[in-house]
PDB file of C-alpha atoms in Angstrom:
ATOM      1  CA  UNK A 321     -39.232   1.902  18.637  1.00 46.00           C
ATOM      2  CA  UNK A 322     -37.792   1.110  15.283  1.00 50.00           C
ATOM      3  CA  UNK A 323     -34.434  -0.099  16.566  1.00 49.00           C
ATOM      4  CA  UNK A 324     -32.390   2.799  15.218  1.00 49.00           C
ATOM      5  CA  UNK A 325     -30.093   4.827  17.390  1.00 49.00           C
ATOM      6  CA  UNK A 326     -30.870   8.518  17.921  1.00 49.00           C
ATOM      7  CA  UNK A 327     -27.569   9.568  16.341  1.00 50.00           C
ATOM      8  CA  UNK A 328     -28.412   7.775  13.061  1.00 50.00           C
ATOM      9  CA  UNK A 329     -29.330  10.204  10.340  1.00 50.00           C
ATOM     10  CA  UNK A 330     -31.213   9.223   7.223  1.00 51.00           C
ATOM     11  CA  UNK A 331     -28.794   8.693   4.344  1.00 51.00           C
ATOM     12  CA  UNK A 332     -25.698   8.689   6.576  1.00 50.00           C
ATOM     13  CA  UNK A 333     -23.270   5.884   5.810  1.00 49.00           C
ATOM     14  CA  UNK A 334     -21.953   3.884   8.745  1.00 51.00           C
ATOM     15  CA  UNK A 335     -18.187   3.946   9.323  1.00 52.00           C
ATOM     16  CA  UNK A 336     -16.351   1.232   7.457  1.00 53.00           C
ATOM     17  CA  UNK A 337     -18.954   1.061   4.692  1.00 52.00           C
ATOM     18  CA  UNK A 338     -17.908  -1.783   2.343  1.00 52.00           C
ATOM     19  CA  UNK A 339     -19.385   0.049  -0.660  1.00 51.00           C
ATOM     20  CA  UNK A 340     -16.644   2.658  -0.383  1.00 52.00           C
ATOM     21  CA  UNK A 341     -13.951  -0.022  -0.494  1.00 50.00           C
ATOM     22  CA  UNK A 342     -15.465  -1.546  -3.619  1.00 50.00           C
ATOM     23  CA  UNK A 343     -15.634   1.693  -5.590  1.00 53.00           C
ATOM     24  CA  UNK A 344     -11.991   2.643  -4.994  1.00 53.00           C
ATOM     25  CA  UNK A 345     -11.027   0.888  -8.223  1.00 53.00           C
ATOM     26  CA  UNK A 346     -12.588   0.933 -11.666  1.00 53.00           C
ATOM     27  CA  UNK A 347     -14.399  -1.992 -13.242  1.00 46.00           C
ATOM     28  CA  UNK A 348     -11.731  -2.647 -15.874  1.00 49.00           C
ATOM     29  CA  UNK A 349      -9.070  -2.934 -13.172  1.00 46.00           C
ATOM     30  CA  UNK A 350     -11.168  -5.466 -11.292  1.00 44.00           C
ATOM     31  CA  UNK A 351     -11.460  -7.493 -14.510  1.00 42.00           C
ATOM     32  CA  UNK A 352      -7.668  -7.459 -15.080  1.00 48.00           C
ATOM     33  CA  UNK A 353      -5.515  -9.663 -12.896  1.00 44.00           C
ATOM     34  CA  UNK A 354      -2.278  -9.820 -14.902  1.00 50.00           C
ATOM     35  CA  UNK A 355      -0.171  -8.046 -12.259  1.00 62.00           C
ATOM     36  CA  UNK A 356       0.962 -10.294  -9.430  1.00 79.00           C
ATOM     37  CA  UNK A 357       1.403  -8.364  -6.203  1.00 85.00           C
ATOM     38  CA  UNK A 358       2.105 -10.087  -2.924  1.00 86.00           C
ATOM     39  CA  UNK A 359       2.599  -8.662   0.553  1.00 88.00           C
ATOM     40  CA  UNK A 360       6.357  -8.141   0.183  1.00 88.00           C
ATOM     41  CA  UNK A 361       6.337  -6.540  -3.274  1.00 90.00           C
ATOM     42  CA  UNK A 362       7.922  -3.100  -3.008  1.00 92.00           C
ATOM     43  CA  UNK A 363       6.069  -0.116  -4.467  1.00 93.00           C
ATOM     44  CA  UNK A 364       7.867   3.122  -5.456  1.00 93.00           C
ATOM     45  CA  UNK A 365       6.373   6.335  -6.884  1.00 91.00           C
ATOM     46  CA  UNK A 366       7.361   7.324 -10.400  1.00 89.00           C
ATOM     47  CA  UNK A 367       5.396  10.597 -10.576  1.00 84.00           C
ATOM     48  CA  UNK A 368       3.637  13.207  -8.497  1.00 86.00           C
ATOM     49  CA  UNK A 369      -0.065  12.650  -7.758  1.00 83.00           C
ATOM     50  CA  UNK A 370      -2.387  14.223 -10.329  1.00 82.00           C
ATOM     51  CA  UNK A 371      -5.168  16.509  -9.093  1.00 85.00           C
ATOM     52  CA  UNK A 372      -7.742  14.128 -10.622  1.00 83.00           C
ATOM     53  CA  UNK A 373      -6.665  11.076  -8.607  1.00 84.00           C
ATOM     54  CA  UNK A 374      -8.914   9.713  -5.894  1.00 85.00           C
ATOM     55  CA  UNK A 375      -7.633  10.592  -2.401  1.00 85.00           C
ATOM     56  CA  UNK A 376      -6.578   7.012  -1.651  1.00 86.00           C
ATOM     57  CA  UNK A 377      -4.645   6.740  -4.933  1.00 89.00           C
ATOM     58  CA  UNK A 378      -2.931  10.084  -4.303  1.00 89.00           C
ATOM     59  CA  UNK A 379      -2.017   8.976  -0.765  1.00 90.00           C
ATOM     60  CA  UNK A 380      -0.289   5.869  -2.141  1.00 91.00           C
ATOM     61  CA  UNK A 381       1.682   7.918  -4.675  1.00 91.00           C
ATOM     62  CA  UNK A 382       2.723  10.463  -2.012  1.00 92.00           C
ATOM     63  CA  UNK A 383       3.782   7.910   0.597  1.00 92.00           C
ATOM     64  CA  UNK A 384       5.852   5.765  -1.786  1.00 89.00           C
ATOM     65  CA  UNK A 385       8.723   8.224  -2.313  1.00 90.00           C
ATOM     66  CA  UNK A 386      10.877   5.410  -0.933  1.00 89.00           C
ATOM     67  CA  UNK A 387      10.086   1.705  -1.387  1.00 91.00           C
ATOM     68  CA  UNK A 388       7.248   0.398   0.781  1.00 92.00           C
ATOM     69  CA  UNK A 389       5.827  -3.098   0.753  1.00 92.00           C
ATOM     70  CA  UNK A 390       2.202  -3.752  -0.091  1.00 93.00           C
ATOM     71  CA  UNK A 391       1.658  -4.829   3.531  1.00 93.00           C
ATOM     72  CA  UNK A 392       3.105  -1.544   4.857  1.00 94.00           C
ATOM     73  CA  UNK A 393       0.947   0.557   2.534  1.00 94.00           C
ATOM     74  CA  UNK A 394      -2.096  -1.443   3.593  1.00 92.00           C
ATOM     75  CA  UNK A 395      -1.302  -0.818   7.255  1.00 93.00           C
ATOM     76  CA  UNK A 396      -0.618   2.907   6.830  1.00 92.00           C
ATOM     77  CA  UNK A 397      -3.831   3.483   4.863  1.00 90.00           C
ATOM     78  CA  UNK A 398      -5.843   1.114   7.088  1.00 90.00           C
ATOM     79  CA  UNK A 399      -7.194  -0.643   3.983  1.00 88.00           C
ATOM     80  CA  UNK A 400      -7.396  -4.394   3.430  1.00 90.00           C
ATOM     81  CA  UNK A 401      -4.857  -5.803   0.983  1.00 89.00           C
ATOM     82  CA  UNK A 402      -7.742  -7.089  -1.145  1.00 87.00           C
ATOM     83  CA  UNK A 403      -8.829  -3.477  -1.676  1.00 86.00           C
ATOM     84  CA  UNK A 404      -5.319  -2.077  -2.060  1.00 89.00           C
ATOM     85  CA  UNK A 405      -4.212  -4.543  -4.755  1.00 90.00           C
ATOM     86  CA  UNK A 406      -6.626  -3.284  -7.461  1.00 89.00           C
ATOM     87  CA  UNK A 407      -5.688   0.291  -6.565  1.00 89.00           C
ATOM     88  CA  UNK A 408      -2.012  -0.523  -7.021  1.00 91.00           C
ATOM     89  CA  UNK A 409      -2.786  -2.294 -10.297  1.00 91.00           C
ATOM     90  CA  UNK A 410      -4.448   0.895 -11.571  1.00 89.00           C
ATOM     91  CA  UNK A 411      -1.487   3.003 -10.491  1.00 91.00           C
ATOM     92  CA  UNK A 412       0.936   0.563 -12.125  1.00 91.00           C
ATOM     93  CA  UNK A 413      -1.024   0.636 -15.387  1.00 89.00           C
ATOM     94  CA  UNK A 414      -1.050   4.440 -15.314  1.00 87.00           C
ATOM     95  CA  UNK A 415       2.709   4.628 -14.722  1.00 89.00           C
ATOM     96  CA  UNK A 416       2.303   6.393 -11.368  1.00 91.00           C
ATOM     97  CA  UNK A 417       4.115   3.707  -9.359  1.00 93.00           C
ATOM     98  CA  UNK A 418       6.591   0.922 -10.011  1.00 91.00           C
ATOM     99  CA  UNK A 419       6.575  -2.561  -8.468  1.00 91.00           C
ATOM    100  CA  UNK A 420       9.897  -4.098  -7.460  1.00 88.00           C
ATOM    101  CA  UNK A 421      10.589  -7.550  -6.120  1.00 85.00           C
ATOM    102  CA  UNK A 422      11.827  -7.677  -2.519  1.00 81.00           C
ATOM    103  CA  UNK A 423      15.549  -7.943  -1.853  1.00 72.00           C
ATOM    104  CA  UNK A 424      16.461 -11.653  -1.906  1.00 74.00           C
ATOM    105  CA  UNK A 425      17.957 -13.031   1.296  1.00 66.00           C
ATOM    106  CA  UNK A 426      21.107 -14.128  -0.581  1.00 69.00           C
ATOM    107  CA  UNK A 427      21.886 -10.477  -1.435  1.00 71.00           C
ATOM    108  CA  UNK A 428      21.856  -9.415   2.211  1.00 73.00           C
ATOM    109  CA  UNK A 429      25.200  -9.309   4.078  1.00 79.00           C
ATOM    110  CA  UNK A 430      26.133 -12.107   6.450  1.00 82.00           C
ATOM    111  CA  UNK A 431      25.057 -11.268  10.006  1.00 86.00           C
ATOM    112  CA  UNK A 432      28.211 -12.834  11.490  1.00 91.00           C
ATOM    113  CA  UNK A 433      30.438 -10.477   9.487  1.00 90.00           C
ATOM    114  CA  UNK A 434      28.402  -7.464  10.591  1.00 89.00           C
ATOM    115  CA  UNK A 435      28.619  -8.564  14.234  1.00 93.00           C
ATOM    116  CA  UNK A 436      32.386  -9.041  13.936  1.00 93.00           C
ATOM    117  CA  UNK A 437      32.783  -5.557  12.476  1.00 93.00           C
ATOM    118  CA  UNK A 438      30.556  -4.085  15.208  1.00 93.00           C
ATOM    119  CA  UNK A 439      32.568  -5.799  17.976  1.00 94.00           C
ATOM    120  CA  UNK A 440      35.823  -4.654  16.373  1.00 93.00           C
ATOM    121  CA  UNK A 441      34.592  -1.052  16.268  1.00 93.00           C
ATOM    122  CA  UNK A 442      33.460  -1.214  19.896  1.00 94.00           C
ATOM    123  CA  UNK A 443      36.966  -2.307  20.954  1.00 91.00           C
ATOM    124  CA  UNK A 444      38.553   0.788  19.382  1.00 86.00           C
TER     125      UNK A 444
END
């Protein structure tokens, strides 16, 4: 026995092949690191996906009709953030998506005021 399973076919790639994750972005994008994206950076589409885009790139452009964080996109696509970040950098450079900072906590309404309004409405 050679240790291979009967369902293995010659030339078939195993699921989760790391080579596929590496080739999702081009070499010049991997060399550039000027764009700072963290897990809470919001990504929004600025254009429709082109027919020439890779499927993963097109999926990001389609799903970001409304702002999604980098962490959410990573979860929906089931890709590690380390793989998604160069993809997003390519899309940003191509003008397909826009990166926005997250809403600061100071800009959010006070929870106590919202609770007071909610209780007042419930009493009506």
